Short mmCIF file of C-alpha atoms in Angstrom, two decimals:
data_model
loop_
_atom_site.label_atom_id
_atom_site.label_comp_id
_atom_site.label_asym_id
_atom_site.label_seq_id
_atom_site.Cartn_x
_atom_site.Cartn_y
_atom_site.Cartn_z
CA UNK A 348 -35.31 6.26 13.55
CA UNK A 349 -33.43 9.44 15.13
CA UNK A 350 -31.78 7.25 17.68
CA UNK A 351 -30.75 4.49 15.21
CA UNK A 352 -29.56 7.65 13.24
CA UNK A 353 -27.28 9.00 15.57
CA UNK A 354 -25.51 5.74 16.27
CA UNK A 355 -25.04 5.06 12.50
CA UNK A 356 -23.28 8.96 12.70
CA UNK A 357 -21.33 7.40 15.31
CA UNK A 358 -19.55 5.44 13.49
CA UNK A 359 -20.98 2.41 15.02
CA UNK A 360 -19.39 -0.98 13.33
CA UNK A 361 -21.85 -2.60 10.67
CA UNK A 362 -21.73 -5.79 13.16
CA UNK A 363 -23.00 -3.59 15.63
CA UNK A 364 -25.87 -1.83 13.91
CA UNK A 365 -27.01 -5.44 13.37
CA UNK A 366 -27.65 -6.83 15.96
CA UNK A 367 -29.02 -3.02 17.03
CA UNK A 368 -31.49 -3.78 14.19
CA UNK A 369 -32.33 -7.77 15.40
CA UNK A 370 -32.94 -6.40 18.79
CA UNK A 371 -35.06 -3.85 18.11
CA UNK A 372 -37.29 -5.78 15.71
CA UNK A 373 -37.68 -8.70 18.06
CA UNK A 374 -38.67 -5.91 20.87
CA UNK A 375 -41.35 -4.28 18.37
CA UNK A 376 -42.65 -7.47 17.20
CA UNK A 377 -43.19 -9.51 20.44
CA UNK A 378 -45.46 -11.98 19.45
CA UNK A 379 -43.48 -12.81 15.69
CA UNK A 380 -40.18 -14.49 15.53
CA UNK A 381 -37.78 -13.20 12.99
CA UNK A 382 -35.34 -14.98 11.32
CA UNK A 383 -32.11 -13.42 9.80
CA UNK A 384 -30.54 -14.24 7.17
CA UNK A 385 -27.64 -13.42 4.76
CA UNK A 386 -27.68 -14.71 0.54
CA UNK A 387 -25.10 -13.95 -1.91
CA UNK A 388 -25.99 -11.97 -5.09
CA UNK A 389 -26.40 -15.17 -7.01
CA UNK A 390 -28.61 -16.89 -4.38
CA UNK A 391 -26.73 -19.80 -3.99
CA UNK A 392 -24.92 -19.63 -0.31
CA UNK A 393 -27.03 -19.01 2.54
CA UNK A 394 -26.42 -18.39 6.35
CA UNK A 395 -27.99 -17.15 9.31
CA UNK A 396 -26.73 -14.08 10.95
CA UNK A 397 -27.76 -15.41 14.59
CA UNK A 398 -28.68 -18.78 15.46
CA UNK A 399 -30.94 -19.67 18.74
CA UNK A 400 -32.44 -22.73 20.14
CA UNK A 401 -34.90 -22.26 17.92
CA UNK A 402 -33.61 -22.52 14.52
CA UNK A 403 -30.60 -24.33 15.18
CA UNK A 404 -32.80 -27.39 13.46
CA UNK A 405 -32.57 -25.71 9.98
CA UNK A 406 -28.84 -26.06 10.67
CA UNK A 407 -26.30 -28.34 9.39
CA UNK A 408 -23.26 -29.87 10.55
CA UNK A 409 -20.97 -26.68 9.12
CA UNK A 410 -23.42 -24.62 10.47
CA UNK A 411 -24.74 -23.50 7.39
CA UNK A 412 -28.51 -23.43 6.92
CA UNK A 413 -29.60 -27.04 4.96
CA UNK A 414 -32.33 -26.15 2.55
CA UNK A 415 -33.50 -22.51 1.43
CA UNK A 416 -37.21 -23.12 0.54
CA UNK A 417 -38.03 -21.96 -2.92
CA UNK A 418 -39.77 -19.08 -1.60
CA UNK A 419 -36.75 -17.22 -0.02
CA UNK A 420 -34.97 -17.82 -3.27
CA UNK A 421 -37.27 -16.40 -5.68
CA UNK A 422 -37.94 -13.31 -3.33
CA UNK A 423 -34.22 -12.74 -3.06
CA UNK A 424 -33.84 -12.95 -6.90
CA UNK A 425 -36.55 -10.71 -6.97
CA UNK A 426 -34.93 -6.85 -5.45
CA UNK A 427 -38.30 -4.62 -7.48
CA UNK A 428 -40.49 -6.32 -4.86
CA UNK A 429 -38.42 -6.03 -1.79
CA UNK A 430 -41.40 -7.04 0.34
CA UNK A 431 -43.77 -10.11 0.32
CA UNK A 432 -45.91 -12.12 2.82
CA UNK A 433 -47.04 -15.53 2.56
CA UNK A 434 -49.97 -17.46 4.48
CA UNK A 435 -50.64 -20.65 5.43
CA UNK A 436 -46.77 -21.25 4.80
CA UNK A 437 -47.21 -24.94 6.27
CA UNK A 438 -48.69 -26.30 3.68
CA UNK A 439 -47.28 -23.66 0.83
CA UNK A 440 -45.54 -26.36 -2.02
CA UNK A 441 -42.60 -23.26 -1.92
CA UNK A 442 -41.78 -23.26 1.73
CA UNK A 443 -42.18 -27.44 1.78
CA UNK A 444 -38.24 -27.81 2.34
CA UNK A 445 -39.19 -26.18 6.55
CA UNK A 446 -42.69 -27.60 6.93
CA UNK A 447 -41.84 -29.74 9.58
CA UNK A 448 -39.95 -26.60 11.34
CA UNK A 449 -42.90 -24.63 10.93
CA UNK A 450 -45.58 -27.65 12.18
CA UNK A 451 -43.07 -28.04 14.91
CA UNK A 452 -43.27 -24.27 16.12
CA UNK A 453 -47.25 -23.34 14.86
CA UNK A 454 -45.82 -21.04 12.31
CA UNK A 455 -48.64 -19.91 9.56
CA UNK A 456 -47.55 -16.68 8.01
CA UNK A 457 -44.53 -15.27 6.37
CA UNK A 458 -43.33 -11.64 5.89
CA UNK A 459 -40.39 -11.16 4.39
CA UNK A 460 -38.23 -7.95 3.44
CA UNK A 461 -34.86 -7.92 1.68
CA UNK A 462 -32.28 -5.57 1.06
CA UNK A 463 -29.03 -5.72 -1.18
CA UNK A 464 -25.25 -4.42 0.19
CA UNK A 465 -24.70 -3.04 -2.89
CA UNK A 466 -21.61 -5.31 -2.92
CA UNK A 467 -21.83 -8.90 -3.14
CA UNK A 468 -24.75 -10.06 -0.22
CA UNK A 469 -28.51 -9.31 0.53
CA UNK A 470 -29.76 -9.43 3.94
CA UNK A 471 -32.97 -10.47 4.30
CA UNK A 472 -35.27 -10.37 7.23
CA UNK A 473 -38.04 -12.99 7.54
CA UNK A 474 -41.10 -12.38 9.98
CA UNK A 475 -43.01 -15.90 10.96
CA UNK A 476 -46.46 -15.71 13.25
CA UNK A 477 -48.64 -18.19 14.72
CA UNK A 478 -52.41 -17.52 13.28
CA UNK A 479 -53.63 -16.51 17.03
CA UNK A 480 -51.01 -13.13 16.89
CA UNK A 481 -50.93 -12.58 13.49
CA UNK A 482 -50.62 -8.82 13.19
CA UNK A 483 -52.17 -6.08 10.53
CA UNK A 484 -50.69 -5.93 6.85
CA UNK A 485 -49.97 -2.20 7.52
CA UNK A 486 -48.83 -2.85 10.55
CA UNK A 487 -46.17 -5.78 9.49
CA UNK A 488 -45.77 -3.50 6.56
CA UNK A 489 -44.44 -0.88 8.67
CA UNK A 490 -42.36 -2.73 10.29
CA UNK A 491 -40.76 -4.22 7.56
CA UNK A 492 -39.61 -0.52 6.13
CA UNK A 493 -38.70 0.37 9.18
CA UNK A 494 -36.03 -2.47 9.18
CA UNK A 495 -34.99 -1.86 5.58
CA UNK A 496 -34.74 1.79 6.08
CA UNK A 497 -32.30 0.82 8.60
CA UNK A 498 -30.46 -1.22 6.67
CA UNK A 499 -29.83 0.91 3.85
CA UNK A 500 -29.01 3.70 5.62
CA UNK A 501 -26.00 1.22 7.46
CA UNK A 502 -25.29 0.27 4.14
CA UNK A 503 -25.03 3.71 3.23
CA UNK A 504 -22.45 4.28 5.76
CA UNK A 505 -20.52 1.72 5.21
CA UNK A 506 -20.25 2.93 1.42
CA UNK A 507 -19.34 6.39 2.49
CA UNK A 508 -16.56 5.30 5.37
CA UNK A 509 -15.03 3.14 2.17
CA UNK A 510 -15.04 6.15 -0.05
CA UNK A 511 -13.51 8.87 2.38
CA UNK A 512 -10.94 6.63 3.19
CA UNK A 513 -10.47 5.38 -0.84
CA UNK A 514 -10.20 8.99 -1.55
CA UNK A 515 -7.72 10.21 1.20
CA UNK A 516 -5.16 7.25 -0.07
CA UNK A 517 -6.14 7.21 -3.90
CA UNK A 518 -5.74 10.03 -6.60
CA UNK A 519 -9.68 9.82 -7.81
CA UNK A 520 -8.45 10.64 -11.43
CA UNK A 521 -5.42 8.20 -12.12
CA UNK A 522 -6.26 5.37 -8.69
CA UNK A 523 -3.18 5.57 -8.05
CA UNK A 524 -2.14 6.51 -4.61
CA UNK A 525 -1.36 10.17 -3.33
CA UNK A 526 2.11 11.65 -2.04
CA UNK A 527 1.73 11.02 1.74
CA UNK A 528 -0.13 7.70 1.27
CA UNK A 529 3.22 6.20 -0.91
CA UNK A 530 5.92 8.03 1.64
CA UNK A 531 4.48 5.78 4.50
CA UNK A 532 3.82 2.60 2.54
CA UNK A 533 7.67 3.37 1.11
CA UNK A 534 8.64 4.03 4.53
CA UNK A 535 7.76 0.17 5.55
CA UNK A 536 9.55 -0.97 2.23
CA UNK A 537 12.56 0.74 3.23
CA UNK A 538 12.30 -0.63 6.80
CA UNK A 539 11.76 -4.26 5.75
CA UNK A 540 14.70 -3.89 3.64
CA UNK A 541 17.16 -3.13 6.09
CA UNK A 542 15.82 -5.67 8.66
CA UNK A 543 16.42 -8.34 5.45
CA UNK A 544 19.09 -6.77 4.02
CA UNK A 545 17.44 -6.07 0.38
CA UNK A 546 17.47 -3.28 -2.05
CA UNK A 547 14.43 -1.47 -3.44
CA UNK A 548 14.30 0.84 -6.70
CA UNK A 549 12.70 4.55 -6.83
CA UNK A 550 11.68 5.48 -9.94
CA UNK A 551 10.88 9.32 -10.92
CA UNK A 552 8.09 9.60 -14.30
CA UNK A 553 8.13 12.51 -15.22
CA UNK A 554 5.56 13.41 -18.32
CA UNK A 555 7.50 15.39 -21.20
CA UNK A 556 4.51 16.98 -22.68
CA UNK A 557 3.75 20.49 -21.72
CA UNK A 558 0.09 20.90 -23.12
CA UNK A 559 -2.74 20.57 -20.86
CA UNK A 560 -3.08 17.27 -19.06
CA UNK A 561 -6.16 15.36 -20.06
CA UNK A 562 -6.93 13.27 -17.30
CA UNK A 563 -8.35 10.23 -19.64
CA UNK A 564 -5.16 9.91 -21.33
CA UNK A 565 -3.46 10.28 -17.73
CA UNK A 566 -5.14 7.32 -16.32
CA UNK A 567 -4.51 5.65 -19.77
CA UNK A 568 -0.95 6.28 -18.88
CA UNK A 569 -1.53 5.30 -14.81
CA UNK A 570 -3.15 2.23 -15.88
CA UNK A 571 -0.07 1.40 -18.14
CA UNK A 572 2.68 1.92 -15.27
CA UNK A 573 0.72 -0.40 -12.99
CA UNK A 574 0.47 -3.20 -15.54
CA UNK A 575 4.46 -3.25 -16.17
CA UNK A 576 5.23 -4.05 -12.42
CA UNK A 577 4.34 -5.99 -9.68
CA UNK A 578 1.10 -6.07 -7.65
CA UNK A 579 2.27 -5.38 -4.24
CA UNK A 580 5.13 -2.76 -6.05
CA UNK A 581 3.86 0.94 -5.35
CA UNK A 582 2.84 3.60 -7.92
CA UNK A 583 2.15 7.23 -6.69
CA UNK A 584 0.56 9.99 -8.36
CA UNK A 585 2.82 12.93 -6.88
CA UNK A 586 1.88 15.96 -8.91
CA UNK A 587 0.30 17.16 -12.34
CA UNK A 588 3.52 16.08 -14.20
CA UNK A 589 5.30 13.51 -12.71
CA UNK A 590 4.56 9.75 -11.12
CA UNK A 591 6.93 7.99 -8.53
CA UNK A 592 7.25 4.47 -8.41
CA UNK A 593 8.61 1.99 -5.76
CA UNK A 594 9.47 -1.42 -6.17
CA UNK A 595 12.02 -4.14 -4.38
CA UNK A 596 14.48 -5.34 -6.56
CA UNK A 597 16.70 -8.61 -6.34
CA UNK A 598 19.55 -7.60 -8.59
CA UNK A 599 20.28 -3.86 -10.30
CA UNK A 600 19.00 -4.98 -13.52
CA UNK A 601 15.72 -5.54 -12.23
CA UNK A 602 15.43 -1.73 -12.39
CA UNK A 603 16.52 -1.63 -16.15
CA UNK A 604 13.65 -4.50 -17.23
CA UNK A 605 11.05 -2.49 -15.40
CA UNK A 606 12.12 1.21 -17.07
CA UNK A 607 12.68 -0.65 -20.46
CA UNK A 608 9.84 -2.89 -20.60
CA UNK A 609 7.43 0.77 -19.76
CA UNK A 610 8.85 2.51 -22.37
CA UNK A 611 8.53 -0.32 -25.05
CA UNK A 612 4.94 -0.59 -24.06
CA UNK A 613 4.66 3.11 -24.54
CA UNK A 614 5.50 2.96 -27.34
CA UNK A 615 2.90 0.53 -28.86
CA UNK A 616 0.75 1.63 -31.89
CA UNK A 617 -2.17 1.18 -29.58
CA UNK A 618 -1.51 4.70 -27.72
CA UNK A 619 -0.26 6.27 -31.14
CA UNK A 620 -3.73 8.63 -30.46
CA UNK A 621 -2.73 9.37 -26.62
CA UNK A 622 -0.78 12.88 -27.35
CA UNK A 623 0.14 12.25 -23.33
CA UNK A 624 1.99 8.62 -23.82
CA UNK A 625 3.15 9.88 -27.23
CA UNK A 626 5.23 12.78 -26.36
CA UNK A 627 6.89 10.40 -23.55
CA UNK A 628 8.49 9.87 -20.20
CA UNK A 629 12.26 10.72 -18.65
CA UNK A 630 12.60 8.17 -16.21
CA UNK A 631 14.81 8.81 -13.57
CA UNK A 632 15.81 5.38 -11.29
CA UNK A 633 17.76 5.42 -7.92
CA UNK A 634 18.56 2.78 -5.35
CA UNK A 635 18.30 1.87 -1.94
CA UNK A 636 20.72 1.10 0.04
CA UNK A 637 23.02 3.53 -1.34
CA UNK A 638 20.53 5.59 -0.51
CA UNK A 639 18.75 4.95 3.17
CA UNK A 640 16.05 7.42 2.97
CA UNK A 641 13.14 8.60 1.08
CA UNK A 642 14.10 11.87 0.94
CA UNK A 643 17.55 11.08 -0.54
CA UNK A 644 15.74 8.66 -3.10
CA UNK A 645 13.50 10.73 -4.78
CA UNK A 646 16.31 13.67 -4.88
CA UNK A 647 18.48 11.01 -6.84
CA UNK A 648 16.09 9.62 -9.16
CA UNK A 649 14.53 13.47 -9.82
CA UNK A 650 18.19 14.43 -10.60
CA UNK A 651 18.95 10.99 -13.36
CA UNK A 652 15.95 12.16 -14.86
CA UNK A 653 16.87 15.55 -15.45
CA UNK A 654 19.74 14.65 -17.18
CA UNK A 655 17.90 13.50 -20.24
CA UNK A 656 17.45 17.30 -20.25
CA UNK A 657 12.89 16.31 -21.67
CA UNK A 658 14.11 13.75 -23.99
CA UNK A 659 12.05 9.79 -23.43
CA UNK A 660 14.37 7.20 -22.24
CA UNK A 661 15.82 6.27 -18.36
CA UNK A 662 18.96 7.17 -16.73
CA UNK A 663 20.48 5.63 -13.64
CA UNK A 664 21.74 7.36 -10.53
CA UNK A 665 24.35 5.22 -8.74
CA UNK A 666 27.00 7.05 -6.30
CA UNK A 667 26.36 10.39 -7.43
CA UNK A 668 26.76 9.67 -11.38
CA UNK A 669 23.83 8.81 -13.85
CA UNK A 670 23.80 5.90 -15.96
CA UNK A 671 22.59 4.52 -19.39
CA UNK A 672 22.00 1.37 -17.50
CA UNK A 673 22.97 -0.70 -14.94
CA UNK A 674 25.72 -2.70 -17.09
CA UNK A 675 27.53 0.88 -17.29
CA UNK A 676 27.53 1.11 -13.21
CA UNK A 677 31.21 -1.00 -12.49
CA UNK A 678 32.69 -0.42 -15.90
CA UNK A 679 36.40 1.19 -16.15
#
């Protein structure tokens, strides 16, 4: 266990620590063959992580493994008994579907130990012996928790890798990303659109109420901003009182549907009990290319919304001058 440990600290791949784990078992449990395979949560698609001359028999065409005897699936459905062992498997009703497999190879006993991703899969490792080697229940036993130990400990890495990097990119509190992490995804927005020659919209939120900022009704209010736009548009939580938003646009307009279409949404009876979304947003809006950098952006849009001096509504910065709307941009 310390040595399987310290490569897990590592930062070994999940792949890796695999096949670590298959290895090892096979080396502790010489006279067993172990089988490894990989279920979904609902038991219904089944594969082997590593296929050999041996079991490449319970394979089909695709690959994928034929039959699952009723056995496997039951156990699998089964995570409060993560251990089980079965004997005289070749003539067990439940494992009938690989009789012939196990005639074929002298296989008469069964261990089996299973253990869930905590995502969408569960690994399980299944432990066949010939009646001549068959080995101690503790002994099996041991082995078996030694494996799952393993296992969840990967798992657990995996989980934690997911979550440091989730929480260096995403404000915990609103899941919406943080300053640097929108600047460089921006940055790439702002590069595509001068290798395609298209414009992209910066928009500055910034909250008008001054009491203390709940952070329900904030990601009430987060959750709101991401519905009104675009999936692959970006939405940054920048500070305590204020949100920054990034989307390409086709036309200048585009930016007026998105500010008015947010504030009209705010402004539904169902957030008449969110003091945050009730005392409102100045939206400030400016545009790329007449601006070519980030920088320049977000001073533009900070300064249109500023002009509404805390009142709710947008305002438009286009060539230095702020704007009602887009319709007002060209007019004498």
């Amino acid at each position: 266990m310390p040595s399987m440990l310290q490569v897990m600290s590592k930062g070994a791949p999940l792949s890796t620590l695999l096949s670590r784990f298959k290895n090892k078992m096979q080396t502790q449990l010489p006279h067993s063959y172990c089988l490894f395979i990989v279920g979904d949560k609902h038991c219904l698609q089944w594969r082997l992580q590593y296929t050999d001359s041996i079991n490449e028999s319970l394979l089909g065409a695709n690959g994928k493994l034929v039959a699952v005897p009723h056995a496997l699936i039951t156990f699998a459905a089964s995570p409060s008994s993560p251990k089980r062992h079965d004997i005289n498997i070749q003539h067990a009703s439940s494992w009938s579907l690989w009789s012939s497999f196990f005639d074929l190879h002298q296989f008469t006993d069964a261990s089996m130990v299973s253990v869930s991703d905590g995502q969408d899969s569960i690994y399980l490792m299944l432990v066949l012996q010939k009646k001549n080697t068959v080995l101690e229940g503790d002994l099996m036993a041991l082995a078996l928790d030694s494996y799952a130990a393993w296992l969840k400990a990967a798992f657990e890495r995996e989980k934690a890798d997911f979550l440091l990097l989730e929480d260096s990119h995403r404000d915990p509190i609103t899941g919406l990303l943080r300053r640097y992490s929108f600047d460089n995804s921006f940055g790439i927005v702002l590069k595509d659109s001068r290798r395609h020659f298209q414009r992209a919209a910066l928009f500055s939120l910034r909250l008008l109420s001054t009491a203390k900022v709940c952070n329900t009704e904030l990601k009430v209010l987060a959750d709101v901003v991401r519905d009104t736009v675009r999936e692959n548009d970006l939405i940054a939580h920048y500070n305590d009182r204020e949100l920054v938003m990034g989307i390409r646009i086709q036309h200048l307009e585009d930016a007026d549907i998105v500010a008015e279409k947010l504030l009209k949404t705010l402004h539904s009876e169902q957030f008449s009990d969110n003091t945050l979304i009730r005392a409102g947003l100045s939206i400030g809006i400016s545009f790329y290319p007449e601006h070519s950098t980030l920088d320049s952006l977000y001073q533009a849009a900070l300064f249109a919304a500023e002009t509404l001096k805390n009142r709710p509504g947008y305002r438009i910065e286009f060539h230095g001058e702020c704007y009602q709307s887009s319709a007002n941009l060209y007019s004498l």
